[in-house]
Tab-separated table of C-alpha atoms and ligand atoms in Angstrom:
chain	number	residue	atom	x	y	z
A	1	MET	CA	-4.043	-25.144	0.321
A	2	VAL	CA	-0.659	-23.993	1.833
A	3	THR	CA	1.353	-26.536	0.022
A	4	ALA	CA	3.689	-23.962	-1.678
A	5	THR	CA	7.209	-24.417	-0.850
A	6	SER	CA	8.538	-20.926	-1.352
A	7	PRO	CA	7.674	-18.503	1.598
A	8	TYR	CA	7.816	-15.754	-1.096
A	9	GLN	CA	4.629	-16.372	-3.349
A	10	GLY	CA	3.486	-12.676	-3.464
A	11	TYR	CA	2.858	-9.545	-1.280
A	12	VAL	CA	-0.818	-9.530	-0.492
A	13	TYR	CA	-1.429	-5.739	0.227
A	14	ALA	CA	-4.881	-5.994	-1.042
A	15	TYR	CA	-7.641	-8.605	-1.766
A	16	PRO	CA	-8.496	-9.214	-4.449
A	17	HIS	CA	-5.419	-8.409	-6.413
A	18	LYS	CA	-5.816	-5.876	-9.178
A	19	THR	CA	-4.969	-8.526	-11.803
A	20	ALA	CA	-8.310	-10.174	-10.792
A	21	TYR	CA	-10.126	-7.014	-12.112
A	22	ARG	CA	-11.872	-7.127	-15.366
A	23	PRO	CA	-13.545	-4.685	-17.724
A	24	LEU	CA	-16.973	-3.877	-16.377
A	25	ASP	CA	-19.650	-4.111	-19.094
A	26	PRO	CA	-21.779	-2.163	-18.966
A	27	ARG	CA	-19.723	0.346	-16.994
A	28	PRO	CA	-21.632	1.044	-13.802
A	29	PRO	CA	-22.197	4.794	-13.012
A	30	LEU	CA	-20.226	5.861	-9.743
A	31	ARG	CA	-23.368	7.369	-8.318
A	32	ARG	CA	-24.944	3.967	-8.256
A	33	VAL	CA	-21.882	2.240	-7.158
A	34	TRP	CA	-21.636	4.466	-4.180
A	35	GLU	CA	-25.522	4.407	-3.391
A	36	GLY	CA	-26.232	2.942	0.206
A	37	GLU	CA	-22.505	2.765	1.082
A	38	PRO	CA	-21.516	4.267	4.442
A	39	MET	CA	-19.987	7.646	3.667
A	40	ASP	CA	-19.165	8.912	7.161
A	41	SER	CA	-15.682	7.514	7.253
A	42	LEU	CA	-14.117	7.348	3.971
A	43	SER	CA	-10.408	7.154	2.973
A	44	LEU	CA	-8.974	9.276	0.100
A	45	TYR	CA	-6.027	7.975	-1.818
A	46	LEU	CA	-4.321	10.216	-4.426
A	47	HIS	CA	-1.890	8.561	-6.887
A	48	ILE	CA	1.158	10.320	-8.385
A	49	PRO	CA	2.599	8.043	-11.074
A	50	PHE	CA	5.903	9.839	-11.512
A	51	CYS	CA	9.450	9.088	-10.221
A	52	GLU	CA	12.876	10.465	-10.858
A	53	MET	CA	14.263	7.039	-11.341
A	54	ARG	CA	12.965	3.517	-12.123
A	55	CYS	CA	14.313	1.183	-9.507
A	56	GLY	CA	15.091	-2.389	-10.699
A	57	PHE	CA	12.938	-4.042	-8.052
A	58	CYS	CA	9.791	-1.828	-8.379
A	59	ASN	CA	6.580	-2.840	-10.200
A	60	LEU	CA	4.396	-0.030	-9.009
A	61	PHE	CA	2.355	1.962	-11.606
A	62	THR	CA	4.857	4.807	-12.384
A	63	ARG	CA	6.979	6.461	-15.115
A	64	THR	CA	10.206	8.385	-15.034
A	65	GLY	CA	11.243	11.631	-16.581
A	66	ALA	CA	7.763	13.044	-16.956
A	67	PRO	CA	8.200	16.776	-18.310
A	68	ASP	CA	6.514	19.622	-16.565
A	69	GLU	CA	3.795	19.977	-19.024
A	70	LEU	CA	2.728	16.378	-18.583
A	71	VAL	CA	2.595	16.810	-14.714
A	72	ALA	CA	0.472	19.920	-15.149
A	73	ALA	CA	-1.853	18.079	-17.461
A	74	TYR	CA	-1.935	15.258	-15.046
A	75	LEU	CA	-3.096	17.595	-12.189
A	76	ASP	CA	-5.736	19.229	-14.468
A	77	ALA	CA	-7.087	15.671	-15.200
A	78	LEU	CA	-6.941	14.793	-11.434
A	79	GLU	CA	-9.027	17.987	-10.806
A	80	ARG	CA	-11.616	16.857	-13.459
A	81	GLN	CA	-11.772	13.378	-12.005
A	82	ALA	CA	-12.106	14.736	-8.404
A	83	GLY	CA	-14.992	17.104	-9.509
A	84	ALA	CA	-16.799	14.197	-11.287
A	85	VAL	CA	-16.347	11.809	-8.298
A	86	ARG	CA	-17.289	14.378	-5.668
A	87	GLU	CA	-20.507	14.994	-7.651
A	88	ALA	CA	-21.254	11.236	-7.931
A	89	LEU	CA	-20.702	10.782	-4.148
A	90	ASP	CA	-23.034	13.645	-3.418
A	91	ALA	CA	-25.794	12.251	-5.752
A	92	ALA	CA	-25.404	8.860	-4.049
A	93	LEU	CA	-25.719	10.559	-0.716
A	94	ASP	CA	-28.712	12.433	-1.834
A	95	SER	CA	-30.450	9.279	-2.945
A	96	ALA	CA	-29.689	7.238	0.022
A	97	SER	CA	-30.967	7.906	3.628
A	98	GLY	CA	-29.043	7.854	6.822
A	99	ALA	CA	-26.051	9.893	5.764
A	100	ALA	CA	-24.066	11.520	8.409
A	101	PRO	CA	-24.071	15.342	7.230
A	102	GLY	CA	-21.547	17.704	8.816
A	103	ALA	CA	-19.447	15.265	10.724
A	104	PRO	CA	-15.859	16.287	11.515
A	105	GLY	CA	-13.484	15.912	8.498
A	106	GLY	CA	-15.720	16.833	5.755
A	107	ALA	CA	-17.867	19.502	4.058
A	108	PRO	CA	-21.235	19.831	5.688
A	109	GLY	CA	-23.769	17.424	4.102
A	110	GLY	CA	-21.120	15.758	1.913
A	111	PRO	CA	-19.053	12.608	2.223
A	112	VAL	CA	-16.762	12.666	5.277
A	113	PHE	CA	-13.128	11.601	4.842
A	114	ALA	CA	-11.493	10.259	8.036
A	115	VAL	CA	-7.937	9.500	6.519
A	116	ALA	CA	-5.986	10.534	3.400
A	117	ALA	CA	-2.991	9.275	1.735
A	118	VAL	CA	-0.804	10.414	-1.228
A	119	GLY	CA	1.254	7.702	-2.859
A	120	GLY	CA	2.971	6.641	-6.109
A	121	GLY	CA	5.405	6.583	-7.667
A	122	THR	CA	6.835	9.481	-5.712
A	123	PRO	CA	4.431	12.295	-4.833
A	124	THR	CA	7.261	14.620	-4.128
A	125	TYR	CA	8.260	14.399	-7.696
A	126	LEU	CA	5.759	17.269	-7.785
A	127	SER	CA	7.180	20.736	-7.073
A	128	ALA	CA	6.117	22.661	-3.905
A	129	ALA	CA	3.657	24.641	-5.986
A	130	GLU	CA	2.288	21.491	-7.618
A	131	LEU	CA	1.832	19.868	-4.288
A	132	THR	CA	-0.119	22.962	-2.972
A	133	ARG	CA	-2.443	22.374	-5.967
A	134	LEU	CA	-2.821	18.775	-5.203
A	135	PHE	CA	-3.711	19.502	-1.508
A	136	ASP	CA	-6.157	22.293	-2.641
A	137	LEU	CA	-7.866	19.798	-4.795
A	138	ALA	CA	-8.291	17.316	-1.823
A	139	GLU	CA	-9.625	20.025	0.296
A	140	ARG	CA	-11.632	22.003	-1.936
A	141	THR	CA	-12.992	19.561	-4.344
A	142	MET	CA	-13.126	16.507	-2.224
A	143	GLY	CA	-13.938	18.299	0.936
A	144	VAL	CA	-11.254	16.661	3.064
A	145	ASP	CA	-10.152	18.670	6.023
A	146	LEU	CA	-6.565	17.598	5.884
A	147	ARG	CA	-5.465	19.206	9.073
A	148	THR	CA	-7.824	17.082	11.117
A	149	VAL	CA	-7.324	13.781	9.668
A	150	PRO	CA	-4.313	11.451	9.445
A	151	LEU	CA	-2.450	12.189	6.120
A	152	SER	CA	0.344	10.035	4.856
A	153	VAL	CA	2.532	11.114	2.106
A	154	GLU	CA	5.451	9.010	0.266
A	155	THR	CA	8.704	10.559	-0.505
A	156	SER	CA	12.134	9.666	-1.766
A	157	PRO	CA	15.530	10.896	-0.781
A	158	ALA	CA	16.284	13.057	-3.733
A	159	THR	CA	12.855	14.721	-3.767
A	160	ALA	CA	12.483	15.282	-0.093
A	161	THR	CA	13.569	18.884	-0.472
A	162	ALA	CA	13.008	21.594	2.160
A	163	ASP	CA	10.500	23.538	0.263
A	164	ARG	CA	8.241	20.469	-0.601
A	165	LEU	CA	8.620	19.126	3.061
A	166	ALA	CA	7.384	22.542	4.304
A	167	VAL	CA	4.183	22.297	2.110
A	168	LEU	CA	3.666	18.866	3.384
A	169	ALA	CA	4.029	19.936	7.009
A	170	GLU	CA	1.983	22.990	6.651
A	171	ARG	CA	-0.985	21.154	4.964
A	172	GLY	CA	-1.281	18.553	7.769
A	173	THR	CA	0.920	15.722	6.811
A	174	THR	CA	1.001	13.403	9.973
A	175	ARG	CA	3.103	10.531	8.407
A	176	ILE	CA	5.842	10.705	5.879
A	177	SER	CA	7.276	7.501	4.314
A	178	ILE	CA	10.600	7.482	2.618
A	179	GLY	CA	12.045	4.680	0.624
A	180	VAL	CA	15.730	4.124	1.617
A	181	GLN	CA	16.173	0.271	0.762
A	182	SER	CA	19.824	0.116	1.779
A	183	PHE	CA	22.198	2.504	3.595
A	184	ILE	CA	25.092	0.924	1.545
A	185	ASP	CA	25.772	2.647	-1.683
A	186	ALA	CA	26.900	-0.611	-3.385
A	187	GLU	CA	23.679	-2.400	-2.382
A	188	ALA	CA	21.563	0.531	-3.731
A	189	ARG	CA	23.400	0.357	-6.941
A	190	ALA	CA	22.869	-3.431	-7.065
A	191	ALA	CA	19.194	-2.886	-6.637
A	192	VAL	CA	19.247	-0.564	-9.506
A	193	ARG	CA	18.439	2.419	-7.209
A	194	PRO	CA	21.157	4.995	-7.775
A	195	GLN	CA	21.360	6.865	-4.554
A	196	ARG	CA	24.297	7.874	-1.951
A	197	ARG	CA	23.939	7.323	1.657
A	198	ALA	CA	24.994	10.997	2.152
A	199	GLU	CA	21.919	12.005	0.227
A	200	VAL	CA	19.640	9.733	2.238
A	201	GLU	CA	20.972	10.941	5.672
A	202	ALA	CA	20.493	14.653	4.468
A	203	ALA	CA	16.939	13.808	3.402
A	204	LEU	CA	16.105	12.322	6.783
A	205	GLY	CA	17.661	15.227	8.583
A	206	ARG	CA	15.300	17.505	6.564
A	207	ILE	CA	12.343	15.332	7.321
A	208	ARG	CA	13.038	15.387	11.154
A	209	GLU	CA	13.561	19.172	10.968
A	210	ALA	CA	10.135	19.576	9.274
A	211	GLY	CA	8.717	17.822	12.328
A	212	PHE	CA	6.167	15.104	11.149
A	213	GLU	CA	4.449	13.002	13.787
A	214	THR	CA	5.451	9.760	12.044
A	215	LEU	CA	8.514	8.966	9.996
A	216	ASN	CA	8.361	5.639	8.138
A	217	LEU	CA	11.538	4.227	6.557
A	218	ASP	CA	11.552	1.403	3.914
A	219	LEU	CA	14.277	-1.165	3.777
A	220	ILE	CA	14.750	-4.070	1.403
A	221	TYR	CA	16.470	-7.470	2.228
A	222	GLY	CA	17.722	-9.996	-0.320
A	223	ILE	CA	19.639	-7.539	-2.458
A	224	ASP	CA	22.536	-8.904	-4.303
A	225	GLY	CA	25.720	-8.772	-2.207
A	226	GLN	CA	23.899	-8.129	1.001
A	227	ASP	CA	24.722	-10.408	4.018
A	228	ALA	CA	23.810	-10.465	7.763
A	229	ARG	CA	26.581	-7.855	8.439
A	230	SER	CA	25.567	-5.300	5.956
A	231	TRP	CA	21.842	-5.894	6.705
A	232	ARG	CA	22.567	-5.183	10.282
A	233	HIS	CA	24.429	-2.002	9.201
A	234	SER	CA	21.327	-0.766	7.408
A	235	LEU	CA	19.049	-1.442	10.218
A	236	ASP	CA	21.357	0.316	12.618
A	237	ALA	CA	21.628	3.312	10.344
A	238	ALA	CA	17.759	3.461	10.216
A	239	LEU	CA	17.408	3.077	13.995
A	240	ALA	CA	19.831	5.983	14.546
A	241	TRP	CA	16.900	8.195	13.273
A	242	LYS	CA	14.444	6.415	15.695
A	243	PRO	CA	11.721	6.258	13.046
A	244	GLU	CA	8.222	5.652	14.537
A	245	GLU	CA	7.787	3.006	11.639
A	246	ILE	CA	10.046	0.798	9.615
A	247	TYR	CA	8.913	-1.436	6.762
A	248	LEU	CA	11.110	-4.445	5.889
A	249	TYR	CA	10.472	-5.638	2.388
A	250	PRO	CA	11.763	-8.868	0.838
A	251	LEU	CA	13.051	-8.315	-2.528
A	252	TYR	CA	11.098	-9.963	-5.231
A	253	VAL	CA	13.270	-9.569	-8.220
A	254	ARG	CA	15.943	-12.230	-8.180
A	255	PRO	CA	19.585	-11.172	-8.466
A	256	LEU	CA	21.188	-12.480	-11.535
A	257	THR	CA	24.303	-13.400	-9.637
A	258	GLY	CA	25.315	-14.728	-6.279
A	259	LEU	CA	23.646	-17.431	-4.179
A	260	GLY	CA	24.239	-20.084	-6.669
A	261	ARG	CA	21.441	-21.081	-8.984
A	262	ARG	CA	18.952	-22.644	-6.691
A	263	ALA	CA	15.840	-20.606	-5.917
A	264	ARG	CA	15.741	-22.358	-2.550
A	265	ASP	CA	19.060	-20.922	-1.508
A	266	TRP	CA	17.645	-17.433	-2.150
A	267	ASP	CA	14.528	-18.185	-0.100
A	268	ASP	CA	16.586	-19.331	2.796
A	269	HIS	CA	18.774	-16.412	2.478
A	270	ARG	CA	15.874	-13.925	2.635
A	271	LEU	CA	14.158	-15.748	5.460
A	272	GLY	CA	17.415	-15.625	7.416
A	273	LEU	CA	17.704	-11.915	6.876
A	274	TYR	CA	14.034	-11.544	7.700
A	275	ARG	CA	14.537	-13.241	11.119
A	276	ARG	CA	17.679	-11.073	11.876
A	277	GLY	CA	15.890	-7.990	10.934
A	278	ARG	CA	12.715	-8.733	12.893
A	279	ASP	CA	14.716	-9.739	16.035
A	280	HIS	CA	16.772	-6.804	15.753
A	281	LEU	CA	13.938	-4.458	15.605
A	282	LEU	CA	11.987	-6.182	18.477
A	283	ALA	CA	15.183	-6.031	20.581
A	284	ALA	CA	15.287	-2.232	19.768
A	285	GLY	CA	11.919	-1.963	21.367
A	286	TYR	CA	9.717	-2.071	18.102
A	287	GLU	CA	6.480	-4.035	18.021
A	288	GLN	CA	5.578	-6.178	15.019
A	289	VAL	CA	2.365	-5.151	13.187
A	290	SER	CA	2.671	-7.519	10.188
A	291	MET	CA	5.441	-9.340	8.323
A	292	ARG	CA	6.710	-6.050	6.938
A	293	MET	CA	5.685	-3.413	9.408
A	294	PHE	CA	7.281	-2.527	12.782
A	295	ARG	CA	6.490	0.376	14.875
A	296	LEU	CA	7.584	2.070	18.139
A	297	PRO	CA	4.967	1.572	20.867
A	298	ASP	CA	3.071	4.773	21.271
A	299	PRO	CA	1.330	5.133	24.767
A	300	ALA	CA	-0.767	7.913	23.157
A	301	ARG	CA	-2.010	5.710	20.403
A	302	THR	CA	-5.302	4.178	21.523
A	303	ALA	CA	-6.460	1.047	19.798
A	304	ALA	CA	-7.312	3.026	16.593
A	305	PRO	CA	-8.577	0.849	13.654
A	306	ALA	CA	-5.930	0.166	11.111
A	307	HIS	CA	-7.546	2.251	8.473
A	308	THR	CA	-7.189	5.448	10.619
A	309	THR	CA	-3.513	5.035	11.206
A	310	GLY	CA	-2.657	6.467	7.661
A	311	TYR	CA	-0.623	3.509	6.140
A	312	CYS	CA	-3.458	1.420	5.353
A	313	CYS	CA	-5.403	1.688	2.027
A	314	GLN	CA	-7.368	-1.608	2.514
A	315	SER	CA	-10.651	-0.752	4.252
A	316	ASP	CA	-13.921	-0.573	2.516
A	317	GLY	CA	-14.930	2.777	1.634
A	318	MET	CA	-11.838	4.130	-0.283
A	319	VAL	CA	-11.986	6.773	-2.903
A	320	GLY	CA	-8.890	6.494	-5.095
A	321	LEU	CA	-7.999	9.323	-7.491
A	322	GLY	CA	-5.485	9.302	-10.341
A	323	CYS	CA	-4.123	6.859	-12.797
A	324	GLY	CA	-3.720	3.326	-11.352
A	325	ALA	CA	-5.523	4.176	-8.195
A	326	ARG	CA	-8.179	1.681	-6.917
A	327	SER	CA	-11.402	2.504	-5.134
A	328	TYR	CA	-13.292	0.152	-2.822
A	329	THR	CA	-16.866	-0.055	-1.899
A	330	SER	CA	-18.226	-3.019	-0.086
A	331	ALA	CA	-19.673	-4.532	-3.287
A	332	LEU	CA	-17.235	-3.438	-5.864
A	333	HIS	CA	-13.392	-2.796	-6.234
A	334	TYR	CA	-12.572	-0.753	-9.296
A	335	SER	CA	-9.944	1.357	-10.981
A	336	HIS	CA	-8.867	2.624	-14.410
A	337	GLU	CA	-6.571	0.477	-16.547
A	338	TYR	CA	-3.473	-1.106	-15.034
A	339	ALA	CA	0.026	-1.941	-16.367
A	340	VAL	CA	3.653	-2.299	-15.342
A	341	GLY	CA	5.513	-2.273	-18.636
A	342	THR	CA	7.224	1.074	-19.438
A	343	ARG	CA	5.387	1.767	-22.771
A	344	GLN	CA	2.025	0.785	-21.493
A	345	VAL	CA	2.246	2.862	-18.351
A	346	ARG	CA	3.208	5.926	-20.476
A	347	ALA	CA	0.380	5.201	-22.756
A	348	ILE	CA	-2.119	4.892	-20.036
A	349	ILE	CA	-0.958	8.184	-18.344
A	350	ASP	CA	-1.162	9.898	-21.832
A	351	ASP	CA	-4.698	8.745	-22.285
A	352	TYR	CA	-5.620	9.622	-18.667
A	353	VAL	CA	-4.684	13.189	-19.130
A	354	ARG	CA	-6.952	13.650	-22.106
A	355	LEU	CA	-9.931	12.448	-20.417
A	356	ALA	CA	-12.989	14.610	-20.091
A	357	PRO	CA	-15.031	14.997	-16.852
A	358	GLY	CA	-17.794	12.726	-18.308
A	359	ASP	CA	-15.256	9.933	-18.714
A	360	PHE	CA	-14.751	9.691	-14.877
A	361	THR	CA	-18.418	9.205	-13.995
A	362	ALA	CA	-18.392	5.411	-14.299
A	363	ALA	CA	-16.141	2.476	-13.232
A	364	ASN	CA	-13.841	0.857	-15.902
A	365	VAL	CA	-12.430	-2.299	-14.641
A	366	GLY	CA	-13.159	-4.100	-11.381
A	367	PHE	CA	-14.228	-6.987	-9.234
A	368	ARG	CA	-17.509	-7.563	-7.622
A	369	LEU	CA	-17.448	-8.891	-4.181
A	370	GLY	CA	-20.241	-11.249	-2.926
A	371	ASP	CA	-20.596	-12.264	0.638
A	372	ASP	CA	-18.148	-14.985	0.226
A	373	GLU	CA	-15.389	-12.762	-1.068
A	374	ARG	CA	-16.115	-10.134	1.648
A	375	ARG	CA	-15.596	-12.793	4.260
A	376	ARG	CA	-12.396	-14.000	2.636
A	377	ARG	CA	-11.071	-10.400	2.265
A	378	HIS	CA	-11.810	-9.832	5.994
A	379	LEU	CA	-9.997	-13.165	6.893
A	380	ILE	CA	-6.969	-12.417	4.737
A	381	GLN	CA	-6.433	-8.796	5.754
A	382	SER	CA	-6.994	-9.584	9.521
A	383	LEU	CA	-4.838	-12.766	9.663
A	384	LEU	CA	-1.858	-11.200	8.031
A	385	GLN	CA	-1.686	-8.678	10.763
A	386	ALA	CA	0.163	-9.735	13.988
A	387	GLU	CA	-2.997	-8.987	15.906
A	388	GLY	CA	-4.869	-11.590	14.148
A	389	LEU	CA	-8.746	-12.075	13.598
A	390	ASP	CA	-10.970	-10.620	16.221
A	391	PRO	CA	-13.820	-13.161	16.496
A	392	ALA	CA	-16.277	-10.746	17.828
A	393	ALA	CA	-15.573	-8.140	15.033
A	394	TYR	CA	-16.047	-10.936	12.497
A	395	ARG	CA	-19.325	-12.081	14.124
A	396	ALA	CA	-20.643	-8.514	14.299
A	397	ARG	CA	-19.954	-8.025	10.628
A	398	PHE	CA	-21.028	-11.303	9.162
A	399	GLY	CA	-23.199	-12.984	11.681
A	400	THR	CA	-21.243	-16.228	11.579
A	401	GLU	CA	-18.255	-17.574	13.249
A	402	ALA	CA	-14.856	-17.280	11.492
A	403	THR	CA	-13.984	-20.708	12.865
A	404	ALA	CA	-16.988	-22.208	11.216
A	405	ASP	CA	-16.552	-20.363	7.889
A	406	PHE	CA	-12.820	-21.078	7.698
A	407	GLY	CA	-12.227	-24.076	9.983
A	408	SER	CA	-10.335	-26.039	7.443
A	409	GLU	CA	-7.985	-23.190	6.577
A	410	PHE	CA	-7.285	-22.683	10.248
A	411	ASP	CA	-6.651	-26.409	10.728
A	412	ARG	CA	-4.177	-26.587	7.947
A	413	LEU	CA	-2.278	-23.511	9.084
A	414	ALA	CA	-2.191	-24.694	12.703
A	415	ALA	CA	-0.951	-28.150	11.465
A	416	ARG	CA	2.103	-26.331	10.084
A	417	GLY	CA	2.714	-24.432	13.206
A	418	TRP	CA	1.665	-21.273	11.464
A	419	LEU	CA	-1.458	-20.379	13.494
A	420	GLU	CA	-2.573	-20.552	17.102
A	421	THR	CA	-5.915	-19.883	18.590
A	422	ASP	CA	-6.096	-18.201	21.883
A	423	ALA	CA	-9.621	-18.092	23.476
A	424	GLY	CA	-11.172	-18.346	20.112
A	425	TRP	CA	-8.812	-15.520	18.526
A	426	PRO	CA	-6.848	-16.992	15.639
A	427	ARG	CA	-3.597	-15.213	15.041
A	428	LEU	CA	-0.371	-16.284	13.060
A	429	THR	CA	2.584	-17.536	15.006
A	430	ALA	CA	6.034	-15.969	14.603
A	431	GLU	CA	6.691	-18.561	11.888
A	432	GLY	CA	3.356	-17.875	10.404
A	433	LEU	CA	4.041	-14.123	9.979
A	434	ALA	CA	7.347	-15.038	8.469
A	435	HIS	CA	5.460	-17.110	5.782
A	436	SER	CA	2.733	-14.364	5.254
A	437	ASP	CA	3.458	-14.139	1.566
A	438	ALA	CA	2.776	-17.803	1.149
A	439	ILE	CA	-0.197	-17.865	3.537
A	440	GLY	CA	-1.968	-14.895	1.938
A	441	PRO	CA	-2.063	-16.237	-1.648
A	442	ALA	CA	-3.054	-19.653	-0.353
A	443	LEU	CA	-6.236	-18.111	1.141
A	444	PHE	CA	-7.444	-16.682	-2.165
A	445	SER	CA	-10.567	-18.044	-3.425
A	446	GLY	CA	-10.572	-20.338	-6.603
A	447	ALA	CA	-12.356	-17.673	-8.562
A	448	VAL	CA	-9.738	-15.031	-7.779
A	449	ARG	CA	-7.003	-17.473	-8.423
A	450	GLU	CA	-8.450	-18.379	-11.830
A	451	LEU	CA	-8.819	-14.774	-12.783
A	452	MET	CA	-5.391	-13.917	-11.676
A	453	ALA	CA	-3.874	-16.734	-13.632
A	454	GLY	CA	-5.816	-15.648	-16.754
A	455	TYR	CA	-4.602	-12.062	-16.542
A	456	GLU	CA	-2.436	-11.006	-19.512
A	457	ALA	CA	0.367	-8.939	-18.174
A	458	ARG	CA	0.839	-5.625	-20.152
B	501	SAM	C1	6.093	4.032	-3.449
B	501	SAM	S1	7.917	3.429	-2.898
B	501	SAM	C2	8.394	4.555	-1.595
B	501	SAM	C3	8.420	6.096	-1.994
B	501	SAM	C4	9.498	6.438	-3.139
B	501	SAM	N1	8.923	6.162	-4.356
B	501	SAM	C5	10.917	5.748	-2.857
B	501	SAM	O1	11.121	4.837	-3.644
B	501	SAM	O2	11.710	6.232	-2.191
B	501	SAM	C6	7.162	1.979	-2.093
B	501	SAM	C7	8.152	1.048	-1.434
B	501	SAM	O3	7.814	-0.407	-1.802
B	501	SAM	C8	9.113	-1.148	-1.823
B	501	SAM	N2	8.993	-1.978	-2.923
B	501	SAM	C9	8.370	-1.748	-4.029
B	501	SAM	N3	8.578	-2.860	-4.955
B	501	SAM	C10	9.346	-3.748	-4.302
B	501	SAM	C11	9.916	-5.067	-4.656
B	501	SAM	N4	9.747	-5.592	-5.840
B	501	SAM	N5	10.495	-5.617	-3.707
B	501	SAM	C12	10.683	-5.162	-2.572
B	501	SAM	N6	10.271	-3.832	-2.157
B	501	SAM	C13	9.614	-3.294	-3.116
B	501	SAM	C14	10.331	-0.191	-1.570
B	501	SAM	O4	10.843	-0.330	-0.327
B	501	SAM	C15	9.660	1.164	-1.714
B	501	SAM	O5	10.307	1.999	-0.909
B	502	SF4	S1	10.798	2.294	-5.570
B	502	SF4	FE1	10.000	4.477	-5.514
B	502	SF4	S2	11.313	5.745	-6.738
B	502	SF4	FE2	11.772	3.562	-7.190
B	502	SF4	S3	10.570	3.218	-9.069
B	502	SF4	FE3	9.341	2.521	-7.246
B	502	SF4	S4	8.015	4.206	-6.669
B	502	SF4	FE4	9.549	5.035	-8.064
């Protein structure tokens, strides 16, 4: 474990990774999958797999140039899926005892959603009228009271138009997240992300005018031609907007030119830019939440659990709707099919829009989590946050000590100077956080690693 040399093995935003999912045979009915699961604090995730451009670095489940008819057909299918899933959740609740009927954030007697997010792709590829339809579906069919729960929506500079932002604000969006990547046009071009700074600035102006509680801005480091100076320039341009959150992403697609031929040079370059970026944001008063995430301290923010802050889709109890969306229960993570290649993504979306309500009542592909994997998931997801692993929370959840279950992992990380334990509370050091993308994958179980290695990319 932790023998990898590159600090950039992979971004662990969820465990297990989707490439560890396999077809479920027989396909378990959702009403059984959700039976006995707590349903008083669920998260809802809606996936919109459309973009106006395909950026060179992006491997998310999305396609470009979707015609209006396809978008309309997609929303139709989403509605059929929402109806089928809501029915399954209700049936699961009916057959279980101890449900929490009528709690805030949900329809009386139904599942209660405590947080919602719309991601992609680019959700604002949808028109204002289509976004209205999407929110109606979340409220009427899923029973989410969008105005009372944190609601996060992703957008892009070209699609963050005033009419769409007005719909988002009016329907209760609390957090808006925009991909900027770089404030330098030549760098945006080098990342195959055709956009102009003027367009980015105008979009940020419209977002601030619409008045969302939290603005998040994504930046990327490691772009061809980017250096310490130009990185600082982008960071300062971002800071001028005083965004409540900033995400710094290392680029994962290696530039074809520059930096010589050695992978090591690129690693060192990215690590150098990361450190500069981190230090610059810390000096500007931001706090580091994880390797990628920085936020302005908010005295009004009480110690809210990560899954209620609107950016995190990683907790148990997540209902994902749409093509490419994952859903989590404590025992099963599942989704529809998954692909990245342009042709396959298009084919999967084309299939999805033809599905009948009955096709949405069972899980297709997934991963079953036993107690060991649940512990490991908890370990990975806590340790990769700057806050570290709360030993009492771990004990309360699993009835054992994290230090007993993962003692050898902690020892190896500590030996590299990547982990320190303070009064029994393990957390990554600054260097550990810098190496999150090596530490995360190194903590995967053998079984997950094997499944991921056996996954045939489509
Ligand atoms: C769904 S997009 C954000 C919203 C919108 N689609 C946009 O691009 O403006 C998610 C973010 O993930 C980051 N990202 C995706 N793939 C990446 C990669 N391979 N390397 C670095 N960052 C990546 C980008 O910063 C991007 O803004
Ligand atoms: S970065 Fe955003 S706009 Fe670009 S392809 Fe990915 S999801 Fe689409």
